[in-house]
Amino acid sequence: MRKATVALIAIMTTLLMSCGSKGNEGSKKMTLVDKESGAKITATANQQKIPNDFPKDIFIIKGTIENITTVNMGNQKTVTVYISEELSPKESRAEIVKNMEANGWTTKMNVASQLYFTKENKILRIGIVKEDNKTKINYMATY
């Protein structure tokens, strides 16, 4: 189920990002409804502000927020934050791990460009890549 959820989130994010412009012109929202069960999945892309209910114990590295995507699926929310910043990927990873562990998160994976943390019923996946002399980081928080 989690693989299907992650795949659906990725597809919805791609669709939403391709149908709207970036910047402060407003976010784009899409809702999918399963005809059989009535289950709803709502996604919002091109946001510039982290949602108010985003876990305060998730360390967000300083940088430029390029986009935020929110997906609501039942009683679970996944927020993906895309950031670009100046530190090297290695420095970024070290800073993130240090602060997440200080906030009580457990590191489940720390390899190359991928980080995976858990705390209680929350999950955080982080991808880190070097692109155009910037480090690009995406946080995918499920809570």
PDB file of C-alpha atoms in Angstrom:
ATOM      1  CA  MET A   1       0.000   0.000   0.000  1.00  0.00           C
ATOM      2  CA  ARG A   2       2.815   2.444   0.851  1.00  0.00           C
ATOM      3  CA  LYS A   3       4.491   1.912  -2.536  1.00  0.00           C
ATOM      4  CA  ALA A   4       1.197   2.634  -4.285  1.00  0.00           C
ATOM      5  CA  THR A   5       0.688   5.734  -2.147  1.00  0.00           C
ATOM      6  CA  VAL A   6       4.174   7.068  -2.894  1.00  0.00           C
ATOM      7  CA  ALA A   7       3.696   6.356  -6.624  1.00  0.00           C
ATOM      8  CA  LEU A   8       0.331   8.142  -6.613  1.00  0.00           C
ATOM      9  CA  ILE A   9       1.806  11.135  -4.786  1.00  0.00           C
ATOM     10  CA  ALA A  10       4.636  11.350  -7.329  1.00  0.00           C
ATOM     11  CA  ILE A  11       2.195  11.194 -10.246  1.00  0.00           C
ATOM     12  CA  MET A  12      -0.135  13.810  -8.753  1.00  0.00           C
ATOM     13  CA  THR A  13       2.792  16.098  -7.959  1.00  0.00           C
ATOM     14  CA  THR A  14       4.075  15.841 -11.524  1.00  0.00           C
ATOM     15  CA  LEU A  15       0.627  16.543 -12.947  1.00  0.00           C
ATOM     16  CA  LEU A  16       0.033  19.512 -10.681  1.00  0.00           C
ATOM     17  CA  MET A  17       3.446  21.030 -11.306  1.00  0.00           C
ATOM     18  CA  SER A  18       3.052  20.709 -15.064  1.00  0.00           C
ATOM     19  CA  CYS A  19      -0.347  22.384 -15.186  1.00  0.00           C
ATOM     20  CA  GLY A  20       0.526  25.554 -13.323  1.00  0.00           C
ATOM     21  CA  SER A  21       3.148  28.206 -13.148  1.00  0.00           C
ATOM     22  CA  LYS A  22       5.606  28.559 -10.292  1.00  0.00           C
ATOM     23  CA  GLY A  23       5.866  31.558  -8.091  1.00  0.00           C
ATOM     24  CA  ASN A  24       3.315  33.457  -6.115  1.00  0.00           C
ATOM     25  CA  GLU A  25       0.512  33.308  -8.674  1.00  0.00           C
ATOM     26  CA  GLY A  26      -1.285  30.780  -6.501  1.00  0.00           C
ATOM     27  CA  SER A  27      -1.334  27.123  -5.854  1.00  0.00           C
ATOM     28  CA  LYS A  28      -3.030  24.451  -7.949  1.00  0.00           C
ATOM     29  CA  LYS A  29      -5.373  21.903  -6.355  1.00  0.00           C
ATOM     30  CA  MET A  30      -6.581  18.533  -7.594  1.00  0.00           C
ATOM     31  CA  THR A  31      -8.940  16.007  -5.958  1.00  0.00           C
ATOM     32  CA  LEU A  32      -9.309  12.385  -6.999  1.00  0.00           C
ATOM     33  CA  VAL A  33     -12.276  10.327  -5.756  1.00  0.00           C
ATOM     34  CA  ASP A  34     -12.447   6.527  -5.881  1.00  0.00           C
ATOM     35  CA  LYS A  35     -15.912   5.721  -7.253  1.00  0.00           C
ATOM     36  CA  GLU A  36     -16.181   2.414  -5.383  1.00  0.00           C
ATOM     37  CA  SER A  37     -15.046   3.403  -1.908  1.00  0.00           C
ATOM     38  CA  GLY A  38     -15.609   7.155  -2.012  1.00  0.00           C
ATOM     39  CA  ALA A  39     -12.046   7.699  -0.731  1.00  0.00           C
ATOM     40  CA  LYS A  40     -10.651  11.121  -1.603  1.00  0.00           C
ATOM     41  CA  ILE A  41      -7.102  12.195  -2.300  1.00  0.00           C
ATOM     42  CA  THR A  42      -6.466  15.923  -2.515  1.00  0.00           C
ATOM     43  CA  ALA A  43      -3.186  17.410  -3.703  1.00  0.00           C
ATOM     44  CA  THR A  44      -2.034  21.015  -3.759  1.00  0.00           C
ATOM     45  CA  ALA A  45       1.094  22.152  -5.604  1.00  0.00           C
ATOM     46  CA  ASN A  46       3.015  25.377  -6.152  1.00  0.00           C
ATOM     47  CA  GLN A  47       2.658  26.407  -2.531  1.00  0.00           C
ATOM     48  CA  GLN A  48       5.303  28.689  -1.081  1.00  0.00           C
ATOM     49  CA  LYS A  49       4.478  28.364   2.610  1.00  0.00           C
ATOM     50  CA  ILE A  50       4.915  25.292   4.795  1.00  0.00           C
ATOM     51  CA  PRO A  51       1.495  24.207   6.178  1.00  0.00           C
ATOM     52  CA  ASN A  52       0.740  25.256   9.764  1.00  0.00           C
ATOM     53  CA  ASP A  53       0.338  21.633  10.881  1.00  0.00           C
ATOM     54  CA  PHE A  54       3.766  20.585   9.520  1.00  0.00           C
ATOM     55  CA  PRO A  55       5.662  18.860  12.363  1.00  0.00           C
ATOM     56  CA  LYS A  56       7.731  21.449  14.219  1.00  0.00           C
ATOM     57  CA  ASP A  57      10.366  18.841  15.089  1.00  0.00           C
ATOM     58  CA  ILE A  58      11.406  18.401  11.437  1.00  0.00           C
ATOM     59  CA  PHE A  59      14.596  20.367  10.816  1.00  0.00           C
ATOM     60  CA  ILE A  60      14.327  22.347   7.569  1.00  0.00           C
ATOM     61  CA  ILE A  61      17.728  23.423   6.288  1.00  0.00           C
ATOM     62  CA  LYS A  62      18.140  27.108   5.417  1.00  0.00           C
ATOM     63  CA  GLY A  63      17.750  27.734   1.727  1.00  0.00           C
ATOM     64  CA  THR A  64      15.286  28.864  -0.917  1.00  0.00           C
ATOM     65  CA  ILE A  65      11.942  27.083  -0.967  1.00  0.00           C
ATOM     66  CA  GLU A  66      11.198  26.406  -4.614  1.00  0.00           C
ATOM     67  CA  ASN A  67       7.902  24.590  -4.191  1.00  0.00           C
ATOM     68  CA  ILE A  68       5.748  22.787  -1.658  1.00  0.00           C
ATOM     69  CA  THR A  69       3.262  20.076  -2.512  1.00  0.00           C
ATOM     70  CA  THR A  70       0.633  18.751  -0.080  1.00  0.00           C
ATOM     71  CA  VAL A  71      -1.324  15.527  -0.511  1.00  0.00           C
ATOM     72  CA  ASN A  72      -4.193  14.658   1.837  1.00  0.00           C
ATOM     73  CA  MET A  73      -5.310  11.045   1.799  1.00  0.00           C
ATOM     74  CA  GLY A  74      -7.851  10.222   4.466  1.00  0.00           C
ATOM     75  CA  ASN A  75      -6.353  11.014   7.860  1.00  0.00           C
ATOM     76  CA  GLN A  76      -2.787  11.094   6.512  1.00  0.00           C
ATOM     77  CA  LYS A  77      -0.961  14.026   4.961  1.00  0.00           C
ATOM     78  CA  THR A  78       2.238  14.057   2.909  1.00  0.00           C
ATOM     79  CA  VAL A  79       4.023  17.353   2.425  1.00  0.00           C
ATOM     80  CA  THR A  80       6.963  17.593   0.033  1.00  0.00           C
ATOM     81  CA  VAL A  81       9.218  20.624   0.354  1.00  0.00           C
ATOM     82  CA  TYR A  82      11.700  21.385  -2.453  1.00  0.00           C
ATOM     83  CA  ILE A  83      14.668  23.528  -1.384  1.00  0.00           C
ATOM     84  CA  SER A  84      17.865  24.737  -3.045  1.00  0.00           C
ATOM     85  CA  GLU A  85      20.791  25.853  -0.938  1.00  0.00           C
ATOM     86  CA  GLU A  86      24.528  26.590  -0.968  1.00  0.00           C
ATOM     87  CA  LEU A  87      26.101  23.857   1.208  1.00  0.00           C
ATOM     88  CA  SER A  88      27.577  20.774  -0.449  1.00  0.00           C
ATOM     89  CA  PRO A  89      25.421  17.625  -0.404  1.00  0.00           C
ATOM     90  CA  LYS A  90      27.778  16.092   2.200  1.00  0.00           C
ATOM     91  CA  GLU A  91      27.543  19.170   4.455  1.00  0.00           C
ATOM     92  CA  SER A  92      23.755  19.312   4.005  1.00  0.00           C
ATOM     93  CA  ARG A  93      23.351  15.639   4.903  1.00  0.00           C
ATOM     94  CA  ALA A  94      25.506  16.022   8.038  1.00  0.00           C
ATOM     95  CA  GLU A  95      23.570  19.117   9.160  1.00  0.00           C
ATOM     96  CA  ILE A  96      20.194  17.441   8.600  1.00  0.00           C
ATOM     97  CA  VAL A  97      21.127  14.195  10.394  1.00  0.00           C
ATOM     98  CA  LYS A  98      22.618  16.065  13.383  1.00  0.00           C
ATOM     99  CA  ASN A  99      19.511  18.233  13.838  1.00  0.00           C
ATOM    100  CA  MET A 100      16.931  15.512  13.170  1.00  0.00           C
ATOM    101  CA  GLU A 101      18.549  13.187  15.730  1.00  0.00           C
ATOM    102  CA  ALA A 102      18.745  16.089  18.211  1.00  0.00           C
ATOM    103  CA  ASN A 103      14.967  16.470  17.724  1.00  0.00           C
ATOM    104  CA  GLY A 104      14.372  12.813  18.667  1.00  0.00           C
ATOM    105  CA  TRP A 105      14.084  11.294  15.177  1.00  0.00           C
ATOM    106  CA  THR A 106      15.625   7.886  14.423  1.00  0.00           C
ATOM    107  CA  THR A 107      17.805   7.608  11.333  1.00  0.00           C
ATOM    108  CA  LYS A 108      16.730   4.495   9.417  1.00  0.00           C
ATOM    109  CA  MET A 109      18.812   5.130   6.296  1.00  0.00           C
ATOM    110  CA  ASN A 110      21.734   7.443   5.535  1.00  0.00           C
ATOM    111  CA  VAL A 111      23.306   6.564   2.192  1.00  0.00           C
ATOM    112  CA  ALA A 112      24.652   8.861  -0.518  1.00  0.00           C
ATOM    113  CA  SER A 113      21.699  10.994  -1.579  1.00  0.00           C
ATOM    114  CA  GLN A 114      18.964   9.416   0.572  1.00  0.00           C
ATOM    115  CA  LEU A 115      17.950   9.905   4.193  1.00  0.00           C
ATOM    116  CA  TYR A 116      15.054   8.192   5.961  1.00  0.00           C
ATOM    117  CA  PHE A 117      13.854   9.084   9.465  1.00  0.00           C
ATOM    118  CA  THR A 118      11.013   7.937  11.717  1.00  0.00           C
ATOM    119  CA  LYS A 119       9.473   9.246  14.917  1.00  0.00           C
ATOM    120  CA  GLU A 120       6.292   7.843  16.435  1.00  0.00           C
ATOM    121  CA  ASN A 121       3.811   7.678  13.522  1.00  0.00           C
ATOM    122  CA  LYS A 122       5.729  10.168  11.353  1.00  0.00           C
ATOM    123  CA  ILE A 123       8.018   9.342   8.422  1.00  0.00           C
ATOM    124  CA  LEU A 124      10.489  11.650   6.687  1.00  0.00           C
ATOM    125  CA  ARG A 125      12.280  10.841   3.429  1.00  0.00           C
ATOM    126  CA  ILE A 126      14.923  13.252   2.158  1.00  0.00           C
ATOM    127  CA  GLY A 127      16.679  13.308  -1.208  1.00  0.00           C
ATOM    128  CA  ILE A 128      19.822  15.372  -1.746  1.00  0.00           C
ATOM    129  CA  VAL A 129      21.444  16.062  -5.140  1.00  0.00           C
ATOM    130  CA  LYS A 130      23.914  18.538  -6.634  1.00  0.00           C
ATOM    131  CA  GLU A 131      22.495  20.474  -9.594  1.00  0.00           C
ATOM    132  CA  ASP A 132      23.715  23.659 -11.286  1.00  0.00           C
ATOM    133  CA  ASN A 133      26.144  24.600  -8.475  1.00  0.00           C
ATOM    134  CA  LYS A 134      23.349  24.314  -5.913  1.00  0.00           C
ATOM    135  CA  THR A 135      22.329  21.505  -3.604  1.00  0.00           C
ATOM    136  CA  LYS A 136      18.708  20.495  -4.173  1.00  0.00           C
ATOM    137  CA  ILE A 137      16.913  18.905  -1.256  1.00  0.00           C
ATOM    138  CA  ASN A 138      13.430  17.475  -1.138  1.00  0.00           C
ATOM    139  CA  TYR A 139      11.742  16.611   2.120  1.00  0.00           C
ATOM    140  CA  MET A 140       8.781  14.215   1.941  1.00  0.00           C
ATOM    141  CA  ALA A 141       7.091  14.208   5.350  1.00  0.00           C
ATOM    142  CA  THR A 142       4.188  11.879   6.054  1.00  0.00           C
ATOM    143  CA  TYR A 143       2.182  12.504   9.219  1.00  0.00           C
TER     144      TYR A 143
END
